[in-house]
Amino acid sequence: MTDRADPPAGRSLVIDDIGLLVTNEPALGDGPLGVRRNVALVVVDGDVISIEPTGAIGDDRIDAGGRCVIPGFVDSHTHLVFAGDRGDEFVARMAGAPYQAGGIRTTVDATRRASDDELRALTTARRAEAERAGITTVEIKSGYGLTASHEARCLHVAEGFTPHTTFLGAHVVPAEFEGRTDDYVHHVCTEMLDAAAPHARWIDAFCEVGAFDADQCRAVLQAGMARGLGGRLHANQLGHGPGVQLAVELGCASADHCTYLDDDDIEALASSDTVATFLPAADFSTRQPYPDARRVLEAGVTVALATNCNPGSSYTTSMSFCIALAVRDMRMTIEEAIIAATVGGAAALRRPDLGALRPGSRADVVVLDAPSYTHLVYRPGVPLVHRTLVGGEQVHGPPAAR
Ligand code: NIG
């Protein structure tokens, strides 16, 4: 691969004086991250066009001041559209109470009471927080409406922020269907799907004791897939179950959580295109054990890291925190964790144009206030994102000094 794509057509932006650039393209530089030193990134019409020596000329210029530049994080699992707060539930958990799927109903009540404008404002604030954390792409699930009209309006809010909207009507059985799970699943597969599908790219279900079993999840995903939605699945979060095998059987793009995996699950993932998406901030906030990512990586499975931002199990937009947990507690190398939070997330969303900074990639760029990406783990909890650009447009950071 050369350092240059097609000749530039529009106005060019040069991100100059990059001390260390993570391209995520091993052929372009050193090590698994394809690292280059003392370079400039040239962007035209929102895409990376070339990597040049420092001092390259363009119409517009951002001075990276010798900092480290990495691809923007691709957060492939969030639940950003919700109202209300479950801080008390978190405090109780820290005192020893278990996490239970039923807590989702608390957020359903608050979300149903919120107006569209309130939901939009809350989501705007969370998306801005994520941009400050270096997240340049988000997937957003519904799942806190749980009626046809509430699911549709939550997805309608979500599609104002991302094309990666996911219908999660099978999140939990709402109170009005208590004891009638099969009736609720039928409702999800028919009336609710009719209302949600025009606003969704993906379909998801929560395969877990206390939520939905394998047959119910299979029915929901197959109904969505028959309408052209791609499959994803919450699998093996709170205990070992059939979720991962089901995700592979159905050709889902991603099996999410994967906290409890046995050898058969890992083998199934390794022989499939299904990405194993780890959500370590949820394991942190629910006091679950962390999965052993080493075993999964060594089996050849594609791995993603995502924040799972939601009010119950993981109220964070910090991908850096997830990366630090993955390295500290899941035995991933720093490089593997960066790849999982960028290229891995892009694979989980089937977006090969995202997650890298090579000619032809979308210019989703994070300038770190650090000389190396290793500081994301070395300096845990410190907000190191200096600038965030999405498609070459700055969405966070100081005005560009020329
Ligand atoms: O991915 N597990 C299911 N859904 C979310 C939690 C939702 C909630 O507790 O509100 C998750 O962890």
Coordinates of N, CA, C and O in Angstrom, one line a residue, residues 267-364:
E267 N -14.4 -21.3 20.1 CA -14.2 -22.0 18.8 C -15.2 -21.5 17.8 O -14.9 -21.3 16.6
A268 N -16.5 -21.4 18.3 CA -17.5 -20.9 17.4 C -17.2 -19.5 16.9 O -17.4 -19.2 15.7
L269 N -16.8 -18.6 17.8 CA -16.5 -17.3 17.3 C -15.3 -17.3 16.3 O -15.3 -16.5 15.3
A270 N -14.3 -18.1 16.6 CA -13.1 -18.1 15.8 C -13.4 -18.6 14.4 O -12.7 -18.2 13.4
S271 N -14.5 -19.4 14.2 CA -14.8 -20.0 12.9 C -15.9 -19.2 12.2 O -16.5 -19.6 11.3
S272 N -16.1 -17.9 12.7 CA -17.2 -17.1 12.2 C -16.7 -15.7 11.9 O -15.5 -15.3 12.2
D273 N -17.6 -14.9 11.4 CA -17.3 -13.4 11.2 C -17.9 -12.6 12.4 O -17.9 -11.4 12.3
T274 N -18.4 -13.3 13.4 CA -19.0 -12.6 14.5 C -17.9 -12.0 15.4 O -17.0 -12.7 15.8
V275 N -18.0 -10.7 15.6 CA -17.0 -10.0 16.5 C -17.4 -10.3 17.9 O -18.5 -10.2 18.3
A276 N -16.4 -10.5 18.8 CA -16.6 -10.6 20.2 C -16.4 -9.2 20.8 O -15.3 -8.7 20.8
T277 N -17.5 -8.6 21.2 CA -17.4 -7.2 21.7 C -17.4 -7.2 23.3 O -18.4 -7.6 23.9
F278 N -16.2 -6.8 23.8 CA -16.1 -6.8 25.3 C -16.5 -5.4 25.8 O -16.2 -4.4 25.2
L279 N -17.2 -5.5 27.0 CA -17.7 -4.2 27.6 C -17.2 -4.2 29.0 O -18.0 -4.3 30.0
P280 N -15.9 -4.0 29.2 CA -15.3 -4.1 30.6 C -15.9 -3.1 31.6 O -15.8 -3.4 32.8
A281 N -16.4 -2.0 31.1 CA -16.9 -1.0 32.1 C -18.2 -1.6 32.7 O -18.5 -1.2 33.9
A282 N -18.9 -2.4 32.0 CA -20.1 -3.1 32.6 C -19.6 -4.1 33.6 O -20.3 -4.2 34.7
D283 N -18.6 -4.8 33.3 CA -18.1 -5.8 34.3 C -17.6 -5.1 35.6 O -17.8 -5.5 36.7
F284 N -17.0 -3.9 35.4 CA -16.5 -3.1 36.5 C -17.7 -2.7 37.3 O -17.7 -2.8 38.6
S285 N -18.8 -2.1 36.7 CA -19.9 -1.5 37.4 C -20.9 -2.5 38.0 O -21.7 -2.2 38.8
T286 N -20.8 -3.8 37.5 CA -21.7 -4.8 38.1 C -20.9 -5.8 38.9 O -21.5 -6.8 39.3
R287 N -19.6 -5.5 39.1 CA -18.8 -6.5 39.9 C -18.8 -7.9 39.3 O -18.8 -8.9 40.0
Q288 N -18.8 -8.0 38.0 CA -18.6 -9.3 37.3 C -17.1 -9.5 37.2 O -16.3 -8.6 37.2
P289 N -16.8 -10.8 36.9 CA -15.3 -11.0 36.6 C -15.1 -10.5 35.2 O -16.0 -10.3 34.4
Y290 N -13.8 -10.2 34.9 CA -13.5 -9.8 33.6 C -13.2 -11.0 32.7 O -12.6 -12.0 33.2
P291 N -13.6 -10.9 31.4 CA -13.3 -12.1 30.5 C -11.8 -12.1 30.2 O -11.1 -11.1 30.3
D292 N -11.4 -13.3 29.9 CA -9.9 -13.5 29.6 C -9.8 -13.3 28.1 O -9.9 -14.2 27.3
A293 N -9.5 -12.1 27.7 CA -9.4 -11.7 26.3 C -8.2 -12.4 25.6 O -8.3 -12.7 24.4
R294 N -7.2 -12.7 26.4 CA -6.0 -13.4 25.8 C -6.4 -14.7 25.0 O -6.0 -15.0 23.9
R295 N -7.2 -15.5 25.7 CA -7.7 -16.8 25.1 C -8.4 -16.5 23.8 O -8.3 -17.3 22.8
V296 N -9.2 -15.5 23.8 CA -10.1 -15.2 22.7 C -9.2 -14.7 21.5 O -9.4 -15.1 20.4
L297 N -8.3 -13.8 21.8 CA -7.4 -13.3 20.8 C -6.5 -14.4 20.2 O -6.3 -14.4 19.0
E298 N -6.0 -15.2 21.1 CA -5.1 -16.2 20.6 C -5.8 -17.3 19.7 O -5.2 -18.0 18.9
A299 N -7.2 -17.4 19.9 CA -7.9 -18.3 19.0 C -8.2 -17.6 17.7 O -8.8 -18.3 16.8
G300 N -7.8 -16.3 17.5 CA -8.0 -15.7 16.2 C -9.4 -15.0 16.1 O -9.8 -14.6 15.0
V301 N -10.1 -14.8 17.2 CA -11.4 -14.1 17.1 C -11.1 -12.6 17.0 O -10.2 -12.0 17.6
T302 N -11.9 -11.9 16.1 CA -11.9 -10.4 16.1 C -12.6 -9.9 17.3 O -13.7 -10.3 17.6
V303 N -11.9 -8.9 18.0 CA -12.3 -8.4 19.3 C -12.6 -6.9 19.2 O -11.8 -6.2 18.5
A304 N -13.7 -6.5 19.7 CA -14.0 -5.0 19.9 C -14.1 -4.7 21.3 O -14.4 -5.5 22.2
L305 N -13.8 -3.4 21.6 CA -14.1 -2.9 23.0 C -15.1 -1.7 22.8 O -15.0 -0.9 21.9
A306 N -16.1 -1.7 23.7 CA -17.1 -0.6 23.6 C -17.4 -0.1 25.0 O -17.2 -0.9 26.0
T307 N -18.0 1.1 25.1 CA -18.3 1.6 26.4 C -19.6 1.0 27.1 O -19.7 1.0 28.3
N308 N -20.6 0.6 26.2 CA -21.9 0.2 26.7 C -22.5 1.3 27.5 O -23.1 1.0 28.6
C309 N -22.3 2.6 27.2 CA -22.9 3.7 28.0 C -24.4 3.5 28.2 O -25.1 3.5 27.2
N310 N -24.8 3.3 29.4 CA -26.2 3.1 29.8 C -26.3 3.5 31.3 O -25.3 3.4 32.0
P311 N -27.6 3.7 31.8 CA -27.7 4.2 33.2 C -27.6 3.1 34.2 O -27.5 3.3 35.4
G312 N -27.7 1.8 33.7 CA -27.8 0.7 34.7 C -26.4 0.0 34.9 O -25.9 0.0 36.1
S313 N -25.8 -0.5 33.9 CA -24.7 -1.4 34.1 C -23.3 -0.7 33.7 O -22.3 -1.3 34.0
S314 N -23.4 0.5 33.1 CA -22.1 1.1 32.6 C -22.3 2.5 32.3 O -22.4 2.9 31.1
Y315 N -22.3 3.4 33.2 CA -22.6 4.8 32.9 C -21.3 5.6 32.7 O -20.9 6.4 33.5
T316 N -20.7 5.3 31.5 CA -19.5 6.0 31.2 C -19.4 6.1 29.7 O -19.9 5.3 28.9
T317 N -18.8 7.2 29.2 CA -18.5 7.4 27.8 C -17.0 7.4 27.6 O -16.5 7.8 26.6
S318 N -16.2 6.8 28.6 CA -14.8 6.9 28.5 C -14.2 5.6 27.9 O -14.1 4.6 28.6
M319 N -13.9 5.7 26.6 CA -13.2 4.5 26.0 C -11.8 4.3 26.6 O -11.4 3.2 26.7
S320 N -11.2 5.4 27.0 CA -9.9 5.2 27.6 C -9.9 4.4 28.9 O -9.1 3.6 29.2
F321 N -11.0 4.5 29.6 CA -11.2 3.7 30.8 C -11.4 2.2 30.4 O -10.8 1.3 31.1
C322 N -12.1 2.0 29.4 CA -12.3 0.6 28.9 C -11.0 0.0 28.4 O -10.7 -1.2 28.7
I323 N -10.2 0.8 27.8 CA -8.9 0.4 27.3 C -8.0 0.0 28.5 O -7.3 -1.0 28.5
A324 N -8.0 0.9 29.5 CA -7.2 0.6 30.7 C -7.6 -0.7 31.4 O -6.8 -1.5 31.8
L325 N -9.0 -0.9 31.5 CA -9.4 -2.1 32.1 C -9.0 -3.3 31.3 O -8.6 -4.4 31.9
A326 N -9.1 -3.2 30.0 CA -8.8 -4.3 29.1 C -7.3 -4.7 29.3 O -7.0 -5.9 29.2
V327 N -6.5 -3.7 29.4 CA -5.0 -4.0 29.6 C -4.7 -4.5 31.0 O -4.1 -5.5 31.2
R328 N -5.3 -3.8 32.0 CA -5.0 -4.2 33.4 C -5.6 -5.5 33.8 O -5.0 -6.3 34.5
D329 N -6.9 -5.7 33.3 CA -7.6 -6.9 33.9 C -8.0 -8.0 32.9 O -8.6 -9.0 33.3
M330 N -7.9 -7.7 31.6 CA -8.3 -8.7 30.6 C -7.1 -9.3 29.9 O -7.2 -10.0 28.9
R331 N -5.9 -8.8 30.2 CA -4.6 -9.3 29.7 C -4.4 -9.0 28.2 O -3.8 -9.8 27.4
M332 N -5.0 -7.9 27.8 CA -4.7 -7.4 26.4 C -3.5 -6.5 26.4 O -3.2 -5.8 27.4
T333 N -2.7 -6.5 25.4 CA -1.6 -5.5 25.3 C -2.3 -4.2 25.0 O -3.4 -4.1 24.5
I334 N -1.5 -3.1 25.2 CA -2.1 -1.8 24.9 C -2.4 -1.7 23.4 O -3.5 -1.1 23.0
E335 N -1.6 -2.2 22.6 CA -1.8 -2.2 21.1 C -3.1 -2.9 20.8 O -3.9 -2.5 20.0
E336 N -3.3 -4.1 21.4 CA -4.5 -4.9 21.1 C -5.8 -4.1 21.5 O -6.8 -4.2 20.9
A337 N -5.6 -3.4 22.7 CA -6.8 -2.7 23.2 C -7.1 -1.5 22.3 O -8.3 -1.2 22.0
I338 N -6.1 -0.8 21.8 CA -6.3 0.3 20.9 C -7.0 -0.2 19.6 O -8.0 0.4 19.1
I339 N -6.5 -1.3 19.1 CA -7.0 -1.9 17.8 C -8.5 -2.3 18.1 O -9.4 -2.0 17.3
A340 N -8.8 -2.9 19.2 CA -10.2 -3.3 19.5 C -11.1 -2.1 19.6 O -12.3 -2.2 19.2
A341 N -10.6 -1.0 20.1 CA -11.5 0.2 20.3 C -11.7 1.0 19.1 O -12.4 2.0 19.0
T342 N -10.9 0.6 18.0 CA -11.0 1.4 16.7 C -11.4 0.4 15.6 O -12.6 0.3 15.2
V343 N -10.4 -0.3 15.1 CA -10.7 -1.3 14.0 C -11.7 -2.3 14.4 O -12.6 -2.7 13.6
G344 N -11.6 -2.8 15.7 CA -12.5 -3.8 16.2 C -14.0 -3.3 16.2 O -14.9 -4.0 15.7
G345 N -14.2 -2.1 16.7 CA -15.5 -1.5 16.7 C -16.0 -1.3 15.3 O -17.2 -1.5 15.0
A346 N -15.1 -0.9 14.4 CA -15.5 -0.7 13.0 C -15.9 -2.1 12.4 O -16.9 -2.2 11.6
A347 N -15.2 -3.2 12.7 CA -15.6 -4.5 12.2 C -17.0 -4.9 12.8 O -17.8 -5.5 12.1
A348 N -17.2 -4.6 14.0 CA -18.5 -4.9 14.7 C -19.7 -4.1 14.0 O -20.8 -4.5 14.1
L349 N -19.4 -3.0 13.4 CA -20.4 -2.2 12.7 C -20.3 -2.4 11.2 O -21.0 -1.7 10.4
R350 N -19.4 -3.3 10.8 CA -19.2 -3.6 9.3 C -18.9 -2.3 8.6 O -19.5 -2.0 7.5
R351 N -18.0 -1.5 9.1 CA -17.6 -0.3 8.5 C -16.0 -0.2 8.3 O -15.3 0.4 9.1
P352 N -15.5 -0.9 7.2 CA -14.1 -1.0 7.0 C -13.4 0.4 6.7 O -12.2 0.5 6.8
D353 N -14.2 1.4 6.5 CA -13.7 2.8 6.2 C -13.3 3.5 7.5 O -12.7 4.6 7.5
L354 N -13.7 2.9 8.7 CA -13.5 3.6 9.9 C -12.4 2.9 10.7 O -12.0 1.7 10.5
G355 N -11.9 3.6 11.7 CA -11.0 2.9 12.7 C -9.5 3.0 12.3 O -8.7 2.4 13.1
A356 N -9.2 3.6 11.2 CA -7.7 3.6 10.8 C -7.5 5.0 10.2 O -8.4 5.8 9.9
L357 N -6.2 5.4 10.1 CA -5.8 6.6 9.5 C -4.8 6.3 8.3 O -3.6 6.5 8.5
R358 N -5.4 5.7 7.3 CA -4.6 5.4 6.1 C -5.3 6.1 4.9 O -6.5 6.4 5.0
P359 N -4.6 6.2 3.8 CA -5.2 6.8 2.6 C -6.5 6.1 2.3 O -6.5 4.9 2.2
G360 N -7.6 6.8 2.2 CA -8.9 6.2 1.9 C -9.8 6.1 3.1 O -11.0 5.9 3.0
S361 N -9.2 6.2 4.3 CA -10.1 6.1 5.6 C -10.8 7.4 5.8 O -10.3 8.5 5.4
R362 N -11.9 7.4 6.5 CA -12.6 8.6 6.9 C -11.6 9.3 7.9 O -11.1 8.6 8.8
A363 N -11.5 10.6 7.8 CA -10.6 11.3 8.7 C -11.2 11.6 10.1 O -11.6 12.7 10.4
D364 N -11.4 10.5 10.8 CA -11.8 10.5 12.2 C -10.6 10.5 13.1 O -9.9 9.4 13.2

